[in-house]
Coordinates of C-alpha atoms and ligand atoms in Angstrom, one line a residue:
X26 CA 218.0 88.9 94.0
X27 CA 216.6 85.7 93.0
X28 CA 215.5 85.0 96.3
X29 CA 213.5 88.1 96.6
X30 CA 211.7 87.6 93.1
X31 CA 210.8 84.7 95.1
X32 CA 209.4 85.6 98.5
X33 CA 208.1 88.7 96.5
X34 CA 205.9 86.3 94.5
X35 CA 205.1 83.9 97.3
X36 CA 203.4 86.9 99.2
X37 CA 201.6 87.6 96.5
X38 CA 200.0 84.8 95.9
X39 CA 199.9 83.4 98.9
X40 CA 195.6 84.8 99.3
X41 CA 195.4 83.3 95.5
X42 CA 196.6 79.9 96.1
X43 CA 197.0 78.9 99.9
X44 CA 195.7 75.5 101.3
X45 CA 195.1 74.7 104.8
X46 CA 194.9 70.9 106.0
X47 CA 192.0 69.8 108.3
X48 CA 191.6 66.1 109.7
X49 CA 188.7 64.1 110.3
X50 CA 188.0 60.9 112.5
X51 CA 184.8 59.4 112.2
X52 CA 183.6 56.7 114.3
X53 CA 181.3 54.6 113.1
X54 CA 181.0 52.3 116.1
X55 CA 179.5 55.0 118.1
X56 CA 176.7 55.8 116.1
X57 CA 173.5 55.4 118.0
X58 CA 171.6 58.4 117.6
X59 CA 169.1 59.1 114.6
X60 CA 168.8 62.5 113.3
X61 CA 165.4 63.5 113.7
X62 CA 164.3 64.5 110.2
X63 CA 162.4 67.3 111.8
X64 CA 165.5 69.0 112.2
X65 CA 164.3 69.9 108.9
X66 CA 161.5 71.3 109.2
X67 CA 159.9 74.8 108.2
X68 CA 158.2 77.9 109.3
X69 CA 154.9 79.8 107.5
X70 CA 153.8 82.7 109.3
X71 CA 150.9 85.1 107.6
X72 CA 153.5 87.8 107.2
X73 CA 154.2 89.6 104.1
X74 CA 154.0 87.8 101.4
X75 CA 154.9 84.3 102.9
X76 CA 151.3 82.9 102.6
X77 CA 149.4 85.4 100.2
X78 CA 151.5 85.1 97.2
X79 CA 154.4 83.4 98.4
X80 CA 152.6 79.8 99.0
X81 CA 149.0 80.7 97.9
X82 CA 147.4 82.2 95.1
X83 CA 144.4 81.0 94.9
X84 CA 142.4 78.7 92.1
X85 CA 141.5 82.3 90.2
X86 CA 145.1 83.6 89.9
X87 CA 146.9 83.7 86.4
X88 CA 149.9 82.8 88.1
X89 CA 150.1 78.9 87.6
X90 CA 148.8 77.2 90.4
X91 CA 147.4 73.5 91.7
X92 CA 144.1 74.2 93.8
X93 CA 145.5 77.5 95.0
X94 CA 149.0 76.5 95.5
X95 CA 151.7 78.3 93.8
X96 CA 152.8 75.1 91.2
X97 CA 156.3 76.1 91.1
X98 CA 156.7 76.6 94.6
X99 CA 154.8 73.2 95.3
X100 CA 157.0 71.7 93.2
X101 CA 159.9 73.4 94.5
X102 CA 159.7 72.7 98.2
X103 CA 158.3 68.6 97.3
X104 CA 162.5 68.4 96.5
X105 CA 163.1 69.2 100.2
X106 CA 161.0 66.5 101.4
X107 CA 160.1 68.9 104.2
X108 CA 159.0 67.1 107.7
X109 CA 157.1 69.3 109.1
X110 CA 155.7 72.9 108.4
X111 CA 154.5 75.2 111.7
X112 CA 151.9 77.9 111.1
X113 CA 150.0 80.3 111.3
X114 CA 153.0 82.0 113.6
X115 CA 154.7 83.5 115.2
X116 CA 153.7 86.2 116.8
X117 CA 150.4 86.1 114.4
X118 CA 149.5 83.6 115.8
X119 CA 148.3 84.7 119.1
X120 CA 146.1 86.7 117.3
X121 CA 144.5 84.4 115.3
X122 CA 140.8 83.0 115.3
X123 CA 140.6 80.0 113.6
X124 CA 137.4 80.1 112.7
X125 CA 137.7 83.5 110.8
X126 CA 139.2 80.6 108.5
X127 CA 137.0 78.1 107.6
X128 CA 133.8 78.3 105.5
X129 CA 132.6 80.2 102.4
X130 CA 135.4 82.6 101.4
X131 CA 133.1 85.2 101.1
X132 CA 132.0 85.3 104.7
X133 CA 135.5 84.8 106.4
X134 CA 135.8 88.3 108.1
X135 CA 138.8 90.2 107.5
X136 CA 141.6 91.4 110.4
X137 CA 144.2 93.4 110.6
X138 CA 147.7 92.2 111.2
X139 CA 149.0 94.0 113.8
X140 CA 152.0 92.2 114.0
X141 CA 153.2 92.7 110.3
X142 CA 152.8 96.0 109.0
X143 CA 148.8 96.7 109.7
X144 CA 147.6 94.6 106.6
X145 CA 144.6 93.2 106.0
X146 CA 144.3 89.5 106.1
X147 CA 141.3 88.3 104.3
X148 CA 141.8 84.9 105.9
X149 CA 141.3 83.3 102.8
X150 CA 144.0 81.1 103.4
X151 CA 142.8 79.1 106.8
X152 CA 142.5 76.0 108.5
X153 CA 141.4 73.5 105.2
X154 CA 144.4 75.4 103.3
X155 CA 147.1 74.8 105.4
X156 CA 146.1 71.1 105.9
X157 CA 145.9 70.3 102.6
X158 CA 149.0 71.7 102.1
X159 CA 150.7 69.7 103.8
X160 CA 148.9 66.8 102.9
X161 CA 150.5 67.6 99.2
X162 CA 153.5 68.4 100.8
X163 CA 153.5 65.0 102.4
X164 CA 154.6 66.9 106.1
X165 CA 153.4 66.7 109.3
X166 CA 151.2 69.8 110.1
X167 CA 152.8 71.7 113.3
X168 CA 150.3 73.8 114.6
X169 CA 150.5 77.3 117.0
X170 CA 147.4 77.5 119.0
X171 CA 146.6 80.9 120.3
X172 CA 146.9 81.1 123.7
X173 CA 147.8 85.3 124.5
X174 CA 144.2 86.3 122.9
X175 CA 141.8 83.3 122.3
X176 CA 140.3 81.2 125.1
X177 CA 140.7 77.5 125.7
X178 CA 137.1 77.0 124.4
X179 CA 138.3 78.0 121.5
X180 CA 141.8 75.9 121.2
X181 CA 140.2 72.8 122.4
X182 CA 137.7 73.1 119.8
X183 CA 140.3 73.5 117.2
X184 CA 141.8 70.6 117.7
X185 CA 138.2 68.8 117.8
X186 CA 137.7 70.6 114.1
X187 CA 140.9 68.9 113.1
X188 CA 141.5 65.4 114.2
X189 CA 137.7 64.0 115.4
X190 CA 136.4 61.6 113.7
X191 CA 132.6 61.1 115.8
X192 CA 129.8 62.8 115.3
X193 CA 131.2 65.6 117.3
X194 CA 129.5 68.8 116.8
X195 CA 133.4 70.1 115.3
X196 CA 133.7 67.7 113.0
X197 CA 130.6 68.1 111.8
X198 CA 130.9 71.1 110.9
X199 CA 133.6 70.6 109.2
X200 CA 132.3 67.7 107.4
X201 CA 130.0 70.8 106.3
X202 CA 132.9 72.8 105.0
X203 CA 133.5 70.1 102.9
X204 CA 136.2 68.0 104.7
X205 CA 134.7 64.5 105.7
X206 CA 138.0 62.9 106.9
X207 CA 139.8 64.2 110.2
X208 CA 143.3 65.0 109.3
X209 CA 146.2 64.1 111.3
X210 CA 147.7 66.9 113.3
X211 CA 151.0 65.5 115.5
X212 CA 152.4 68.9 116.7
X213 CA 150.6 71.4 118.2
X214 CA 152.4 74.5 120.1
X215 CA 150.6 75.7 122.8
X216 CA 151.3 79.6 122.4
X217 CA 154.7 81.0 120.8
X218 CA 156.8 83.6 122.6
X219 CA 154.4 84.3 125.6
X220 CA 157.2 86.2 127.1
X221 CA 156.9 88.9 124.1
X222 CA 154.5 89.3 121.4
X223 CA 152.0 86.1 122.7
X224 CA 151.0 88.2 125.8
X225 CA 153.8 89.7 127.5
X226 CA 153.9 86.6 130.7
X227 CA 156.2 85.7 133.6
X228 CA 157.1 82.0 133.1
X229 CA 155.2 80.8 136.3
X230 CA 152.3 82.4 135.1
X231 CA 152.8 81.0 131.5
X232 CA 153.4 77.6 132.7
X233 CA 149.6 77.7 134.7
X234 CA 148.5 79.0 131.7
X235 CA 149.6 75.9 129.6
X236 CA 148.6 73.4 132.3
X237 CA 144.9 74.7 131.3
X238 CA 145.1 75.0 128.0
X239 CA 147.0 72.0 127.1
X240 CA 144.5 69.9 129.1
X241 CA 141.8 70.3 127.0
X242 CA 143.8 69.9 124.0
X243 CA 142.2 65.8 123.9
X244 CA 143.5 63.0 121.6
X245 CA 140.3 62.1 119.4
X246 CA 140.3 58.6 118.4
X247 CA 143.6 57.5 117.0
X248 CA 145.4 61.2 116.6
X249 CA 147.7 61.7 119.7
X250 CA 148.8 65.6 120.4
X251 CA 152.6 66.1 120.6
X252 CA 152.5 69.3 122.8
X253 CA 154.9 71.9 122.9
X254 CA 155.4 74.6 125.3
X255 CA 156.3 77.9 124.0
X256 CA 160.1 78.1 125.4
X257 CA 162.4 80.3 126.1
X258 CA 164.2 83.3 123.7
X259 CA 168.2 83.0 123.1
X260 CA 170.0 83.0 126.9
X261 CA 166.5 83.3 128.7
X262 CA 167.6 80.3 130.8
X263 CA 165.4 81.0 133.8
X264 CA 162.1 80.9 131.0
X265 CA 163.1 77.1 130.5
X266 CA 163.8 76.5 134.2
X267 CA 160.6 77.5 135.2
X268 CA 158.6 75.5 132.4
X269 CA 160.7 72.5 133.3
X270 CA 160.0 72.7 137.3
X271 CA 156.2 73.9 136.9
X272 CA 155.1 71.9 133.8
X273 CA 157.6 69.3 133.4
X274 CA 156.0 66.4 131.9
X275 CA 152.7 67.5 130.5
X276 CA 154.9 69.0 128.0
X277 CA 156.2 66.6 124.9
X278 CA 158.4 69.2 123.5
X279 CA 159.4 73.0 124.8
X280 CA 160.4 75.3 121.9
X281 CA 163.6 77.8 121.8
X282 CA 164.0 80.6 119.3
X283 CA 167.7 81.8 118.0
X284 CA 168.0 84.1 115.2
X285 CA 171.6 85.4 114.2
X286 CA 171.2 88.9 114.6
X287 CA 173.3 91.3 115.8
X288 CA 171.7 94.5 116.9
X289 CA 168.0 94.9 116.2
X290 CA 167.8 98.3 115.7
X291 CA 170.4 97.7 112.9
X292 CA 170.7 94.7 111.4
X293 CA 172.7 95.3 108.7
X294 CA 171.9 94.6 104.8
X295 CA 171.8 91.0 103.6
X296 CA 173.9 91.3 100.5
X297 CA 176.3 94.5 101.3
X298 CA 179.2 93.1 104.0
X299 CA 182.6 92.9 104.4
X300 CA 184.8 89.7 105.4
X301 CA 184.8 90.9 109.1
X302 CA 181.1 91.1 109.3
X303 CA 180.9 87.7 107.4
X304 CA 183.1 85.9 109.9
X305 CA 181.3 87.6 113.1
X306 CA 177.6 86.7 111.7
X307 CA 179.7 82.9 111.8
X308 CA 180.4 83.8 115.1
X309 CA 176.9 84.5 116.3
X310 CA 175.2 81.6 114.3
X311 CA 177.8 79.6 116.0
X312 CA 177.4 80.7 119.1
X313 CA 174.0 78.6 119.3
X314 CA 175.3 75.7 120.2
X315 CA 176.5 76.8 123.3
X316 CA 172.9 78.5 124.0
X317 CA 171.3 74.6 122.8
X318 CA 173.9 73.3 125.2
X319 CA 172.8 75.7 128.5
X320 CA 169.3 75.1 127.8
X321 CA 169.9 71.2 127.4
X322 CA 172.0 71.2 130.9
X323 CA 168.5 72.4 132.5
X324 CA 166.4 70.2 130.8
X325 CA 168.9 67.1 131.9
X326 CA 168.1 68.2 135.5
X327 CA 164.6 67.9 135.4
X328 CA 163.9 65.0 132.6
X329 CA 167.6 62.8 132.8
X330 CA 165.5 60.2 130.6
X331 CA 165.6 63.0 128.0
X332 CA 161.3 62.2 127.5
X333 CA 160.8 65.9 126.6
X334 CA 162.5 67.6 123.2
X335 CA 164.0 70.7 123.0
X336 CA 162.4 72.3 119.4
X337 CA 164.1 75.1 118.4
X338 CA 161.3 76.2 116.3
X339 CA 162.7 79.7 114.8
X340 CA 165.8 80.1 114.1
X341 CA 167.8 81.9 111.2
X342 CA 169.3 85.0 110.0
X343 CA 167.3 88.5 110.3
X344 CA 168.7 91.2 108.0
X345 CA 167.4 94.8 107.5
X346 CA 164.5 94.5 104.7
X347 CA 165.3 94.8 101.1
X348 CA 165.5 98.3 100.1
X349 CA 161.9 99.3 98.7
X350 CA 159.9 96.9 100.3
X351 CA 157.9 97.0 103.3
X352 CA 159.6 97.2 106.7
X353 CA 157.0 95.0 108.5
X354 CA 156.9 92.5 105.5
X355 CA 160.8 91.1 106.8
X356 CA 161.6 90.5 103.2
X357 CA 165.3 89.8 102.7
X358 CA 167.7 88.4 100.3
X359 CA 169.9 85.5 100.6
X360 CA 173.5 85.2 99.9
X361 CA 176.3 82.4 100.5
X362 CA 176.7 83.7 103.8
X363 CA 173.2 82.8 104.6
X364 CA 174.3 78.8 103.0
X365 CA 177.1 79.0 105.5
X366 CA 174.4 80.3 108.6
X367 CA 172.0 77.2 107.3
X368 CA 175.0 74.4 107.5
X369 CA 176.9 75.2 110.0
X370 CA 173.7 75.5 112.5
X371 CA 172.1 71.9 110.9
X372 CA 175.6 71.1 112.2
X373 CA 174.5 72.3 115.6
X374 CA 171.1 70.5 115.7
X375 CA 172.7 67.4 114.5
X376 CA 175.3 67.1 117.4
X377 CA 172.5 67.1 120.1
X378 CA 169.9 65.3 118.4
X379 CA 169.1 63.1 121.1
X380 CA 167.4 66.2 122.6
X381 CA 167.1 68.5 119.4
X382 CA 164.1 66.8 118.0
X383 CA 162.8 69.6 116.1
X384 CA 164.0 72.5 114.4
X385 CA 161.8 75.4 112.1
X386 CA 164.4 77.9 109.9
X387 CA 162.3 81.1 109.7
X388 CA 160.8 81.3 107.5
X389 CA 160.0 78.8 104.4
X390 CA 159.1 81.8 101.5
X391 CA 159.8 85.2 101.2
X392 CA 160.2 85.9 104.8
X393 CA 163.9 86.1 106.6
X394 CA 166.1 83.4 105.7
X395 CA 163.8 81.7 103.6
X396 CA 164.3 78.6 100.8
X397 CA 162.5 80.7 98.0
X398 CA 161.9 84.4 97.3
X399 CA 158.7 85.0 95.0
X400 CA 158.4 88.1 92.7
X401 CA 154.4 87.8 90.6
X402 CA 154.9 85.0 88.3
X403 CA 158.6 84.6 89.3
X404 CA 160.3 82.3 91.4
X405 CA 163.6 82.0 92.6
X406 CA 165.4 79.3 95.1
X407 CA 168.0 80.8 97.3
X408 CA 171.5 79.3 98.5
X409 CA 169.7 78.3 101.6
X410 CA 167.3 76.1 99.7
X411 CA 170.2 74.8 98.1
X412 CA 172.0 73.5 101.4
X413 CA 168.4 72.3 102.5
X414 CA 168.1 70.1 99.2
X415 CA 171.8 68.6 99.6
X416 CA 171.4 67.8 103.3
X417 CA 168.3 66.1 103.6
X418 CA 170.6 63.0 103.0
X419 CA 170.5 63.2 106.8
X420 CA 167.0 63.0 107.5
X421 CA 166.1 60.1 109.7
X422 CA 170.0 58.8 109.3
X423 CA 172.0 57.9 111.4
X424 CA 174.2 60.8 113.7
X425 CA 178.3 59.5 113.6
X426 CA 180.4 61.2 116.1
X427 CA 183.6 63.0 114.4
X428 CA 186.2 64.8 115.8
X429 CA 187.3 67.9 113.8
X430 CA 191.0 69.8 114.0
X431 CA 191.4 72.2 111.9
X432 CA 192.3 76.6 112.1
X433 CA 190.2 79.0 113.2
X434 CA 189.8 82.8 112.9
X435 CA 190.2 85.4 115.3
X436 CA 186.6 87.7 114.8
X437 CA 185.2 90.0 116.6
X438 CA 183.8 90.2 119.9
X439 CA 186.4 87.7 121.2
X440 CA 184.7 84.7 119.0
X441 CA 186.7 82.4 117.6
X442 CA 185.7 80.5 113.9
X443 CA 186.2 76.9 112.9
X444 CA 187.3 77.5 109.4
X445 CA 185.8 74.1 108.6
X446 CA 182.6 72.6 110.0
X447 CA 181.3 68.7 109.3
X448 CA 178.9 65.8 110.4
X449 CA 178.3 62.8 109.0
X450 CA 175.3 60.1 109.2
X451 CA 174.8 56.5 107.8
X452 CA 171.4 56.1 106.2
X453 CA 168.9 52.9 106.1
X454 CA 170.8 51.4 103.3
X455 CA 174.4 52.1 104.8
X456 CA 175.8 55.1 102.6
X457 CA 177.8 57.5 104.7
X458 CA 177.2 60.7 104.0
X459 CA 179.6 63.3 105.2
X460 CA 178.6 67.6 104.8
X461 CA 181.4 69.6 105.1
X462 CA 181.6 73.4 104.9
X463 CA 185.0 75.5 104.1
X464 CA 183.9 78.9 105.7
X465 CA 187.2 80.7 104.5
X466 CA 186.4 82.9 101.5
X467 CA 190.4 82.6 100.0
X468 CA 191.6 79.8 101.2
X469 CA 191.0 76.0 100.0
X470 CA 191.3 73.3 102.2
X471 CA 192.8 69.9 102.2
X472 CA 190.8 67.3 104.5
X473 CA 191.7 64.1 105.5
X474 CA 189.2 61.8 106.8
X475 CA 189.8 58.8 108.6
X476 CA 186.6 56.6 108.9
X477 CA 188.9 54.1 110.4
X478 CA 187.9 50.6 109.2
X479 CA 185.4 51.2 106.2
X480 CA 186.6 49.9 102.9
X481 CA 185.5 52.9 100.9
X482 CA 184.4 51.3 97.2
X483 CA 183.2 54.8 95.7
X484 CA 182.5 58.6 96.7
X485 CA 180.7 61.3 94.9
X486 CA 178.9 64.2 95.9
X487 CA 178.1 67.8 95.4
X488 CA 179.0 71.4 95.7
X489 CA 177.8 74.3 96.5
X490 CA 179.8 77.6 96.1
X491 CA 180.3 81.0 94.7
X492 CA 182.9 83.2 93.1
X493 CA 182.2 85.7 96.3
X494 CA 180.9 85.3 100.1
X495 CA 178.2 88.1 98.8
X496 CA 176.7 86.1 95.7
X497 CA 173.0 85.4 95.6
X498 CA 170.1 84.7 93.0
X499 CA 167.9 87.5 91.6
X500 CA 164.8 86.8 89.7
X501 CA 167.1 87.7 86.8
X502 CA 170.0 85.2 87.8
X503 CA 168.5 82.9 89.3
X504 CA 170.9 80.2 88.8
X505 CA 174.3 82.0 90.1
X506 CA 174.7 79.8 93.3
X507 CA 173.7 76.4 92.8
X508 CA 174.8 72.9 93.2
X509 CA 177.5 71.2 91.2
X510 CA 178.6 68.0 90.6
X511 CA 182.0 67.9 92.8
X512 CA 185.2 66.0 91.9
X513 CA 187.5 67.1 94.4
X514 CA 187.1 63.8 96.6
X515 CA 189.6 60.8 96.4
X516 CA 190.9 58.1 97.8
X517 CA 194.3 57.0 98.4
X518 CA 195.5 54.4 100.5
X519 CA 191.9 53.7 102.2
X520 CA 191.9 56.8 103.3
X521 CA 189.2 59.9 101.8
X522 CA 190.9 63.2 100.9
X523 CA 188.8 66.0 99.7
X524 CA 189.9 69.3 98.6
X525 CA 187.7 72.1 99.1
X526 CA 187.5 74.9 97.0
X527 CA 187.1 78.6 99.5
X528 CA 183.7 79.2 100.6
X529 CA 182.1 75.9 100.0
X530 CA 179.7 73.5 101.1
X531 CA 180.2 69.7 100.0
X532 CA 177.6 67.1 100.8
X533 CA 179.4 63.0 99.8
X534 CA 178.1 60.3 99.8
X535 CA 180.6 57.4 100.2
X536 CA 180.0 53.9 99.5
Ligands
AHR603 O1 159.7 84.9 112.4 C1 159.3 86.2 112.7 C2 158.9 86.4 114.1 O2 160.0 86.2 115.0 C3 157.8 85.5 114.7 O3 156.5 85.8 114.4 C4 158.0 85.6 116.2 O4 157.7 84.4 116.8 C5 159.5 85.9 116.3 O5 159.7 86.9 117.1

């Protein structure tokens, strides 16, 4: 009788109080890789309310701002020490005329958006307000030059309007506009998705289309171009064939775009999902790497000296919109799951960083997965922010190989789910840091990791979790997921233990 109070109890709180073990070996030796910090990087599309409201408010708004700038978003995203910050699009982008942009507000003509819901853009936000944004941001400007409706009169002599210094006739006139100083603009995408929304093309005829265009794209004075091709969508592996064979190296960089989505015509909602539809959006985010890896296999073929990146410059979760808003304005929530989505794919982009030399999560406010969600006056940072504050300890740092063993779930569609995902860098000043994510929403986990012959003096670090897989922050809670300080990391015997709690994300920094 005794010994069925027993097993009777044991079943029952088995889901309460179950640990799994996972083992990690880090080898420190073999680190020889650095992460590209533009891994990090983000996305601003004039979509909804990313720009307009989101980013910008301009100098007359009552909503506190620093020459236009949202102040608390500003202040905000400086924490993420963002790299680099791509714009205008996206698919806006290969409708965009730059020079709708510049000069007196008051003549800028308006457009309509066709891409986003048929709104008017008033194009006050432009060309001298995206640079000085990131000038304030401190980021490198990553720029999406039309290619599916402008000419290449007109994307040469954007560049010229940018980054010459002479007495050309385009800096000139922006010297008139009130800029005297070229700015520096590194990246610079010629086209985005030409096989869709940036005009519909065949990849031969694409990749004679950025032979021209990129050619006059010149280098004035001391700014050199870094430019990208507009690459392939998800398993289009024939789009990145082509490019490779036909353009090969006249492009720097040639872009990819993932988003973990599962159908398109029904997304699901962002915040309303079960466990199963939890692990199979794990499934689907994971399933990039093999997609990095398959796109990476081609580029090796063609470029062995690894001389042109792969940028995967969109990438994220799409949900259906938020109920009440504006279909074409793709403004979603952001729950735990999306944290998980974030980690485990910087995981991804870390592994193959010495092709992976750019990465853009779509998109950096109020649009898909995005760091901050903006409401008038209100702001809010979401759990994806969160996982983008505590990793950018790996920005620039050092990649260390690991190997991993740990369970994994059965989900649907024949995936399989690494209840635990990791990586681990060494910085400039030799701290290891080491991310780890617990995916399973009941179970903790016990790690042990083995970083073979380092004498480990200290370890801290911090937490992100949630009471549920579903959590998020609202403009009236905005401070339900957010980091903690974590104590669940110890030493015993040289070797570092950590315990971690169900559905978290750890970030430790060991001495
Ligand atoms: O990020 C939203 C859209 O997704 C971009 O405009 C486009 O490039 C992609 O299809």
């Amino acid at each position: 009788m005794k010994k069925l109070i027993i097993s009777v109890w044991a079943f029952i709180a088995l889901p309460l109080f179950a640990q799994r073990d996972a083992n990690i070996r880090i080898y420190l030796e073999q680190g020889n890789q650095q992460i590209s910090k533009h891994i990090y990087g983000q996305f601003a599309e004039h979509l909804g309310s990313c720009i307009y409201g989101g980013l910008w408010v301009g100098p007359e708004s009552d909503i506190p701002n620093t020459q236009g700038y949202r102040t608390d978003v500003l202040n905000a995203l400086k924490k993420l020490q963002i790299p680099n910050l791509r714009w205008p699009g996206g698919c806006f982008a290969d409708e965009y005329h730059w020079m709708d942009g510049i000069g007196p507000k008051e003549n800028r003509p308006k457009m309509v958006n066709n891409n986003w819901g048929g709104t008017i853009e008033d194009n006050s936000f432009g060309t001298h307000e995206f640079l000085n944004l990131c000038e304030l941001l401190g980021c490198e400007p990553y720029i999406s030059g039309n290619v599916g409706s402008g000419t290449v009169e007109e994307m040469a002599k954007w560049v010229e309007y940018m980054t010459s210094e002479g007495d050309s006739p385009m800096a000139n006139l922006r010297r008139k506009n009130g800029r005297d100083k070229a700015w520096k603009v590194k990246f610079f995408g010629v086209g985005n998705e030409s096989w869709g929304c940036g005009g519909s093309m065949r990849p031969e005829y694409y990749s004679d289309l950025y032979r021209r265009y990129s050619t006059y794209c010149r280098n004035y004075d001391s700014n050199v171009l870094f430019k990208i091709a507009s690459g392939a969508s998800d398993y289009d592996y024939n789009w990145t064939e082509t490019l490779m064979k036909q353009i090969g190296g006249r492009m720097d960089g040639i872009s990819l775009h993932y988003y973990t989505v599962g159908d398109w015509n029904n997304k699901g909602s962002a915040t309303d999902f079960n466990t199963e539809d939890y692990y199979w959006t794990l499934g689907k985010c994971l399933e990039i790497e093999d997609v990095v890896k398959k796109h990476i296999a081609i580029m090796d073929k063609y470029d062995p000296k690894k001389n042109i990146a792969l940028m995967v410059d969109e990438w994220g979760t799409w949900w259906d919109v938020e109920p009440g808003t504006i279909p074409g304005h793709l403004f979603q929530q952001n729950t735990m799951r999306d944290a998980f989505v974030a980690a485990l794919t910087l995981h991804v982009f870390h592994k193959y960083t010495d092709r992976v030399k750019m990465a853009n999560i779509a998109q950096i406010v109020n649009v898909l997965q995005s760091m901050i969600l903006t409401k008038g006056k209100d702001m809010v940072l979401t759990p994806t922010y969160h996982v983008f504050e505590m990793y950018k300890v790996h920005q620039d740092a050092t990649f260390l190989p690991m190997d991993l063993i740990c369970d994994k779930e059965k989900v649907r569609d024949n995936r399989e789910v690494p209840v635990v995902s990791a990586s681990a860098s060494r910085d400039s000043q030799g701290k290891i840091h080491i991310s780890l994510a617990n995916v399973d929403p009941r179970q903790s986990e016990n790690i042990h990791i083995d970083l073979q012959n380092v004498t480990i003096k200290s370890v801290n670090g911090r937490i992100l979790t949630a009471s549920s897989i579903n959590d998020y922050n609202t403009f009236d809670s905005p401070e339900k997921v957010k980091p903690e300080v974590f104590k669940g990391a110890k030493v015993e015997k040289g070797k570092l233990s950590v315990s971690l709690p169900p559905m978290s994300i750890v970030v430790l920094e060991v001495l």
